[in-house]
């Protein structure tokens, strides 16, 4: 059995995830667990305009629509880039820029560790 990858939250993503309503937080955690086990989440889409290999877990419940952007392509860990409540049909420029900046920070940190 292969080992599960570590989950590393970038920036405020962990605190932002904890701020989700209970049911949405539990669902997001369950879906991240699937990613950790090498499986696809139940509802996701690629988000390569943030960074190559970035995906978005989509969680919907009675209290709203929530997103968890992550990248799992690196061998050492799954990086949770951004967690937020979606308020419009399209993802806001602010949410994309936050995730993009954190993606670049992960890439740059990885280069520095080699």
CSV table of C-alpha atoms in Angstrom, one decimal:
chain,number,residue,atom,x,y,z
A,1,UNK,CA,0.0,0.0,0.0
A,2,UNK,CA,1.4,3.4,-1.0
A,3,UNK,CA,1.7,6.1,1.6
A,4,UNK,CA,-0.7,9.0,1.6
A,5,UNK,CA,0.7,12.3,0.7
A,6,UNK,CA,1.0,15.0,3.4
A,7,UNK,CA,-1.5,17.9,3.0
A,8,UNK,CA,0.2,21.3,3.4
A,9,UNK,CA,-2.0,24.4,3.6
A,10,UNK,CA,-0.5,27.6,2.1
A,11,UNK,CA,-1.2,31.1,3.5
A,12,UNK,CA,-4.5,31.4,5.3
A,13,UNK,CA,-6.1,28.4,3.5
A,14,UNK,CA,-6.4,26.3,6.7
A,15,UNK,CA,-8.1,29.0,8.7
A,16,UNK,CA,-10.3,29.7,5.7
A,17,UNK,CA,-11.3,26.1,5.5
A,18,UNK,CA,-12.1,26.0,9.2
A,19,UNK,CA,-14.4,29.0,8.6
A,20,UNK,CA,-16.6,26.9,6.3
A,21,UNK,CA,-19.9,25.8,7.8
A,22,UNK,CA,-19.6,22.4,9.5
A,23,UNK,CA,-21.1,20.3,6.8
A,24,UNK,CA,-19.2,22.0,4.0
A,25,UNK,CA,-16.0,21.7,6.0
A,26,UNK,CA,-16.5,18.0,6.6
A,27,UNK,CA,-17.2,17.4,2.9
A,28,UNK,CA,-14.1,19.4,1.9
A,29,UNK,CA,-12.0,17.4,4.3
A,30,UNK,CA,-13.4,14.1,3.1
A,31,UNK,CA,-12.7,15.1,-0.5
A,32,UNK,CA,-9.1,16.1,0.4
A,33,UNK,CA,-8.8,12.7,2.0
A,34,UNK,CA,-9.7,11.1,-1.3
A,35,UNK,CA,-7.0,13.2,-3.1
A,36,UNK,CA,-4.5,12.1,-0.3
A,37,UNK,CA,-5.3,8.5,-1.1
A,38,UNK,CA,-4.7,9.1,-4.8
A,39,UNK,CA,-8.3,9.3,-5.9
A,40,UNK,CA,-10.3,12.0,-7.6
A,41,UNK,CA,-12.7,14.1,-5.5
A,42,UNK,CA,-16.4,13.6,-6.3
A,43,UNK,CA,-16.8,17.1,-7.9
A,44,UNK,CA,-13.8,18.9,-9.2
A,45,UNK,CA,-12.5,20.8,-12.2
A,46,UNK,CA,-9.0,21.7,-13.5
A,47,UNK,CA,-7.9,25.2,-12.8
A,48,UNK,CA,-4.7,25.5,-14.9
A,49,UNK,CA,-5.0,29.3,-15.3
A,50,UNK,CA,-3.9,29.5,-11.6
A,51,UNK,CA,-1.0,27.1,-12.2
A,52,UNK,CA,-0.3,23.9,-14.0
A,53,UNK,CA,-2.0,21.0,-12.2
A,54,UNK,CA,-4.2,23.1,-10.0
A,55,UNK,CA,-7.6,21.7,-9.3
A,56,UNK,CA,-10.7,23.0,-7.6
A,57,UNK,CA,-12.9,20.8,-5.3
A,58,UNK,CA,-16.5,22.0,-5.5
A,59,UNK,CA,-18.7,21.7,-2.4
A,60,UNK,CA,-22.3,22.8,-2.3
A,61,UNK,CA,-24.7,22.7,0.6
A,62,UNK,CA,-27.7,24.6,1.9
A,63,UNK,CA,-25.5,27.4,3.2
A,64,UNK,CA,-23.7,28.1,-0.1
A,65,UNK,CA,-21.1,27.1,-2.6
A,66,UNK,CA,-17.5,26.5,-1.4
A,67,UNK,CA,-14.2,25.9,-3.2
A,68,UNK,CA,-10.9,24.3,-2.3
A,69,UNK,CA,-8.1,25.0,-4.8
A,70,UNK,CA,-5.2,22.6,-4.5
A,71,UNK,CA,-2.3,21.1,-6.4
A,72,UNK,CA,-1.4,17.5,-6.0
A,73,UNK,CA,1.2,17.0,-8.8
A,74,UNK,CA,4.2,17.4,-6.5
A,75,UNK,CA,5.6,14.2,-5.0
A,76,UNK,CA,6.1,15.4,-1.5
A,77,UNK,CA,2.7,16.9,-0.7
A,78,UNK,CA,-0.7,18.1,-1.7
A,79,UNK,CA,-0.8,21.9,-1.4
A,80,UNK,CA,-4.1,23.5,-0.5
A,81,UNK,CA,-3.8,26.9,-2.1
A,82,UNK,CA,-7.0,28.7,-1.3
A,83,UNK,CA,-10.4,27.9,0.3
A,84,UNK,CA,-13.3,30.3,-0.2
A,85,UNK,CA,-17.1,30.7,-0.5
A,86,UNK,CA,-18.1,31.3,-4.1
A,87,UNK,CA,-20.6,34.1,-4.5
A,88,UNK,CA,-20.9,34.5,-8.3
A,89,UNK,CA,-21.1,32.3,-11.3
A,90,UNK,CA,-17.4,32.8,-12.2
A,91,UNK,CA,-14.5,32.7,-9.8
A,92,UNK,CA,-13.5,36.2,-8.8
A,93,UNK,CA,-10.2,37.7,-10.0
A,94,UNK,CA,-9.2,38.1,-6.3
A,95,UNK,CA,-9.7,34.4,-5.6
A,96,UNK,CA,-7.7,33.5,-8.7
A,97,UNK,CA,-4.9,35.9,-7.8
A,98,UNK,CA,-4.7,34.6,-4.2
A,99,UNK,CA,-4.4,31.0,-5.5
A,100,UNK,CA,-2.0,32.0,-8.2
A,101,UNK,CA,0.3,33.9,-5.8
A,102,UNK,CA,0.3,30.9,-3.4
A,103,UNK,CA,1.0,28.5,-6.3
A,104,UNK,CA,4.0,30.6,-7.3
A,105,UNK,CA,5.2,30.7,-3.7
A,106,UNK,CA,5.1,26.9,-3.6
A,107,UNK,CA,7.0,26.5,-6.9
A,108,UNK,CA,9.6,29.0,-5.7
A,109,UNK,CA,10.0,27.4,-2.3
A,110,UNK,CA,10.5,24.0,-4.0
A,111,UNK,CA,13.2,25.4,-6.3
A,112,UNK,CA,15.0,26.8,-3.2
A,113,UNK,CA,14.9,23.3,-1.5
A,114,UNK,CA,16.6,21.5,-4.4
